Amino acid sequence: MSLKLKGLYVITDDILTPRNSVFEKVEQSLKGGAGIVQLRDKNSDDQTVIDKASKLQQICRKYGAVFILNDKIELAVKLNCDGLHIGKSDHGNFEQIRKNFKGIIGVSCYGDISLAKEFEKKGADYVAFGSFFSSPTKPDSGVVPLDILTKAKEQLNIPICAIGGINSKNITKVMNHNPDMVSLISDIWKSPDIRSRANFYQDQF
């Protein structure tokens, strides 16, 4: 795999990166050093997602970054996106997805290392663990202990992403466990200077 799964991983948000500003905000994060961008759009129709994903893929290519589409499996295949990220609802279809999609596949494993090991065997390219702190974007997600990152690093050979409620006050605690990637939503998009905030996080690696 030539694309690098390391460093700051930013995720778009329907409220914090609305359609009229998503491209500009993502580009600012890339200028600050973000290496991975995920389009997470739960509300738009397929055509809107196709338009956004195509443009974001182009912007990511310009910066040598990885573009990942969340959940929309058929669209990721159709658009030949760099990557696809799936959650709980698609865990059961993983083999089929892996057969149809040739790019990077990431899987949310929440707080479950045995699940992560299973997906590594089946061909996942990275796994994500979290939330580690209460998350403004996903208030209902359970909080998992940070040492799961250390345990996962010992037991897995694929890159590991930390997600959920991470901000500038707790990033040091997270980095003590050496994740390969850290995912940010609120703390990046709410910043008055996205580029320098992205730079701050990228400097942690």
CSV table of C-alpha atoms in Angstrom, one decimal:
chain,number,residue,atom,x,y,z
A,1,MET,CA,0.0,0.0,0.0
A,2,SER,CA,1.6,3.2,-1.1
A,3,LEU,CA,-0.7,5.6,0.7
A,4,LYS,CA,0.5,6.3,4.2
A,5,LEU,CA,-1.8,5.7,7.2
A,6,LYS,CA,-0.1,7.9,9.8
A,7,GLY,CA,-0.7,11.2,11.6
A,8,LEU,CA,-3.7,13.5,11.7
A,9,TYR,CA,-6.9,12.1,10.4
A,10,VAL,CA,-9.7,14.6,10.0
A,11,ILE,CA,-13.4,13.7,9.6
A,12,THR,CA,-16.0,16.1,8.1
A,13,ASP,CA,-19.2,16.8,10.0
A,14,ASP,CA,-22.6,17.8,8.6
A,15,ILE,CA,-22.8,20.7,11.0
A,16,LEU,CA,-19.2,21.8,11.5
A,17,THR,CA,-18.2,21.5,7.8
A,18,PRO,CA,-21.4,22.4,5.9
A,19,ARG,CA,-21.4,22.2,2.1
A,20,ASN,CA,-20.6,25.8,1.5
A,21,SER,CA,-17.3,25.6,3.5
A,22,VAL,CA,-16.2,21.9,3.6
A,23,PHE,CA,-13.7,22.2,0.7
A,24,GLU,CA,-12.0,25.3,2.1
A,25,LYS,CA,-11.9,23.9,5.6
A,26,VAL,CA,-10.5,20.6,4.5
A,27,GLU,CA,-7.9,22.3,2.4
A,28,GLN,CA,-6.8,24.4,5.4
A,29,SER,CA,-6.4,21.2,7.4
A,30,LEU,CA,-4.3,19.6,4.6
A,31,LYS,CA,-2.1,22.7,4.5
A,32,GLY,CA,-1.6,22.2,8.2
A,33,GLY,CA,-0.4,18.7,7.6
A,34,ALA,CA,-3.4,16.4,7.9
A,35,GLY,CA,-2.7,13.2,6.0
A,36,ILE,CA,-6.1,11.5,5.9
A,37,VAL,CA,-9.5,13.0,5.3
A,38,GLN,CA,-12.8,11.2,5.8
A,39,LEU,CA,-16.1,12.4,4.3
A,40,ARG,CA,-18.8,11.5,6.9
A,41,ASP,CA,-22.1,12.6,5.4
A,42,LYS,CA,-25.1,10.9,6.9
A,43,ASN,CA,-27.8,13.2,5.5
A,44,SER,CA,-27.2,14.1,1.9
A,45,ASP,CA,-28.6,12.3,-1.1
A,46,ASP,CA,-26.2,10.1,-3.2
A,47,GLN,CA,-25.6,12.7,-5.9
A,48,THR,CA,-24.5,15.3,-3.3
A,49,VAL,CA,-22.2,12.8,-1.7
A,50,ILE,CA,-20.7,11.9,-5.1
A,51,ASP,CA,-20.1,15.5,-5.9
A,52,LYS,CA,-18.5,16.2,-2.5
A,53,ALA,CA,-16.4,13.0,-2.5
A,54,SER,CA,-15.1,13.6,-6.0
A,55,LYS,CA,-14.0,17.1,-5.2
A,56,LEU,CA,-12.4,16.1,-1.8
A,57,GLN,CA,-10.6,13.2,-3.5
A,58,GLN,CA,-9.1,15.7,-5.9
A,59,ILE,CA,-8.1,18.1,-3.1
A,60,CYS,CA,-6.5,15.2,-1.2
A,61,ARG,CA,-4.5,14.1,-4.3
A,62,LYS,CA,-3.1,17.6,-4.6
A,63,TYR,CA,-1.7,17.3,-1.1
A,64,GLY,CA,-0.7,13.6,-1.3
A,65,ALA,CA,-3.3,12.8,1.4
A,66,VAL,CA,-5.6,9.8,1.7
A,67,PHE,CA,-9.3,10.3,1.0
A,68,ILE,CA,-11.7,8.0,2.8
A,69,LEU,CA,-15.5,7.8,2.4
A,70,ASN,CA,-17.6,6.7,5.4
A,71,ASP,CA,-20.1,3.9,5.1
A,72,LYS,CA,-21.3,4.5,1.5
A,73,ILE,CA,-19.8,1.3,0.1
A,74,GLU,CA,-21.3,1.3,-3.4
A,75,LEU,CA,-20.3,4.9,-3.9
A,76,ALA,CA,-16.7,4.2,-2.7
A,77,VAL,CA,-16.5,1.4,-5.3
A,78,LYS,CA,-18.0,3.5,-8.0
A,79,LEU,CA,-15.8,6.5,-7.4
A,80,ASN,CA,-12.7,4.4,-6.8
A,81,CYS,CA,-12.0,6.3,-3.6
A,82,ASP,CA,-8.6,5.8,-1.8
A,83,GLY,CA,-10.4,4.3,1.1
A,84,LEU,CA,-13.7,3.3,2.8
A,85,HIS,CA,-14.5,3.3,6.6
A,86,ILE,CA,-17.1,1.0,8.0
A,87,GLY,CA,-18.8,0.8,11.3
A,88,LYS,CA,-20.9,-1.8,13.3
A,89,SER,CA,-23.7,-2.0,10.8
A,90,ASP,CA,-21.4,-3.4,8.1
A,91,HIS,CA,-19.2,-5.7,10.2
A,92,GLY,CA,-21.2,-8.7,9.0
A,93,ASN,CA,-20.6,-7.9,5.3
A,94,PHE,CA,-16.9,-7.4,5.5
A,95,GLU,CA,-15.8,-10.3,3.3
A,96,GLN,CA,-18.2,-9.1,0.5
A,97,ILE,CA,-17.0,-5.5,0.9
A,98,ARG,CA,-13.3,-6.6,0.8
A,99,LYS,CA,-14.0,-8.5,-2.4
A,100,ASN,CA,-15.7,-5.5,-4.2
A,101,PHE,CA,-13.5,-2.7,-2.9
A,102,LYS,CA,-9.8,-2.6,-3.8
A,103,GLY,CA,-8.8,0.4,-1.8
A,104,ILE,CA,-8.0,1.0,1.9
A,105,ILE,CA,-10.6,-0.3,4.3
A,106,GLY,CA,-10.8,0.9,7.9
A,107,VAL,CA,-13.1,-0.6,10.6
A,108,SER,CA,-14.4,0.9,13.8
A,109,CYS,CA,-13.7,-1.6,16.6
A,110,TYR,CA,-14.8,0.6,19.5
A,111,GLY,CA,-13.2,-1.1,22.5
A,112,ASP,CA,-12.8,-4.7,21.2
A,113,ILE,CA,-9.3,-5.9,20.3
A,114,SER,CA,-10.5,-9.5,19.4
A,115,LEU,CA,-12.8,-7.9,16.8
A,116,ALA,CA,-9.9,-5.9,15.5
A,117,LYS,CA,-7.8,-9.1,15.2
A,118,GLU,CA,-10.6,-10.8,13.3
A,119,PHE,CA,-10.8,-7.9,10.8
A,120,GLU,CA,-7.0,-7.8,10.4
A,121,LYS,CA,-7.2,-11.5,9.3
A,122,LYS,CA,-10.0,-10.7,6.9
A,123,GLY,CA,-8.0,-7.9,5.2
A,124,ALA,CA,-8.8,-4.6,7.0
A,125,ASP,CA,-6.0,-2.0,6.4
A,126,TYR,CA,-6.5,-0.2,9.7
A,127,VAL,CA,-8.8,-0.3,12.7
A,128,ALA,CA,-10.1,2.6,14.9
A,129,PHE,CA,-10.7,2.5,18.6
A,130,GLY,CA,-12.7,4.9,20.8
A,131,SER,CA,-14.3,7.0,22.1
A,132,PHE,CA,-11.6,7.7,24.6
A,133,PHE,CA,-13.3,10.8,26.0
A,134,SER,CA,-16.9,11.9,25.8
A,135,SER,CA,-17.3,13.1,22.3
A,136,PRO,CA,-19.5,16.1,21.3
A,137,THR,CA,-20.0,14.6,17.9
A,138,LYS,CA,-21.1,11.2,19.2
A,139,PRO,CA,-22.5,11.7,22.7
A,140,ASP,CA,-23.9,8.2,23.0
A,141,SER,CA,-20.6,6.3,22.2
A,142,GLY,CA,-19.1,4.5,25.2
A,143,VAL,CA,-15.8,5.6,26.6
A,144,VAL,CA,-13.0,3.0,26.4
A,145,PRO,CA,-9.7,3.0,28.3
A,146,LEU,CA,-6.7,4.5,26.6
A,147,ASP,CA,-4.5,1.4,27.3
A,148,ILE,CA,-6.5,-0.5,24.7
A,149,LEU,CA,-4.2,1.4,22.2
A,150,THR,CA,-1.1,-0.1,23.8
A,151,LYS,CA,-2.6,-3.6,23.9
A,152,ALA,CA,-3.7,-3.3,20.3
A,153,LYS,CA,-0.3,-2.2,19.2
A,154,GLU,CA,1.2,-5.3,20.8
A,155,GLN,CA,-1.3,-7.6,19.1
A,156,LEU,CA,-2.0,-6.1,15.7
A,157,ASN,CA,0.2,-5.5,12.7
A,158,ILE,CA,-2.0,-3.0,10.9
A,159,PRO,CA,-2.2,0.7,11.8
A,160,ILE,CA,-4.4,1.9,14.7
A,161,CYS,CA,-6.5,5.0,14.9
A,162,ALA,CA,-7.6,6.7,18.1
A,163,ILE,CA,-11.0,8.6,17.9
A,164,GLY,CA,-13.5,10.3,20.2
A,165,GLY,CA,-13.4,13.5,22.2
A,166,ILE,CA,-9.7,14.1,21.5
A,167,ASN,CA,-8.6,17.7,22.0
A,168,SER,CA,-5.5,19.8,22.7
A,169,LYS,CA,-5.8,19.2,26.5
A,170,ASN,CA,-5.8,15.4,26.3
A,171,ILE,CA,-3.8,14.7,23.2
A,172,THR,CA,-0.6,14.0,25.2
A,173,LYS,CA,-2.3,11.3,27.2
A,174,VAL,CA,-3.4,9.7,23.8
A,175,MET,CA,0.1,10.0,22.3
A,176,ASN,CA,1.6,8.2,25.3
A,177,HIS,CA,0.0,5.1,23.8
A,178,ASN,CA,1.5,5.6,20.3
A,179,PRO,CA,-1.5,5.4,18.0
A,180,ASP,CA,-0.6,5.5,14.3
A,181,MET,CA,-3.4,8.0,13.6
A,182,VAL,CA,-5.5,10.4,15.6
A,183,SER,CA,-9.0,11.3,14.4
A,184,LEU,CA,-10.4,14.8,15.0
A,185,ILE,CA,-13.7,16.4,14.3
A,186,SER,CA,-14.8,19.1,16.8
A,187,ASP,CA,-11.4,20.4,17.9
A,188,ILE,CA,-10.2,20.9,14.4
A,189,TRP,CA,-13.3,22.4,12.7
A,190,LYS,CA,-14.2,24.7,15.6
A,191,SER,CA,-10.8,26.2,15.6
A,192,PRO,CA,-10.5,29.8,14.4
A,193,ASP,CA,-7.3,28.8,12.6
A,194,ILE,CA,-7.7,25.3,11.2
A,195,ARG,CA,-4.3,25.3,9.5
A,196,SER,CA,-2.3,26.0,12.7
A,197,ARG,CA,-4.5,23.6,14.8
A,198,ALA,CA,-3.9,20.8,12.2
A,199,ASN,CA,-0.2,21.7,12.4
A,200,PHE,CA,-0.2,21.4,16.2
A,201,TYR,CA,-1.7,17.8,16.0
A,202,GLN,CA,0.5,16.7,13.1
A,203,ASP,CA,3.5,17.8,15.2
A,204,GLN,CA,2.6,15.2,17.8
A,205,PHE,CA,3.8,12.4,15.5
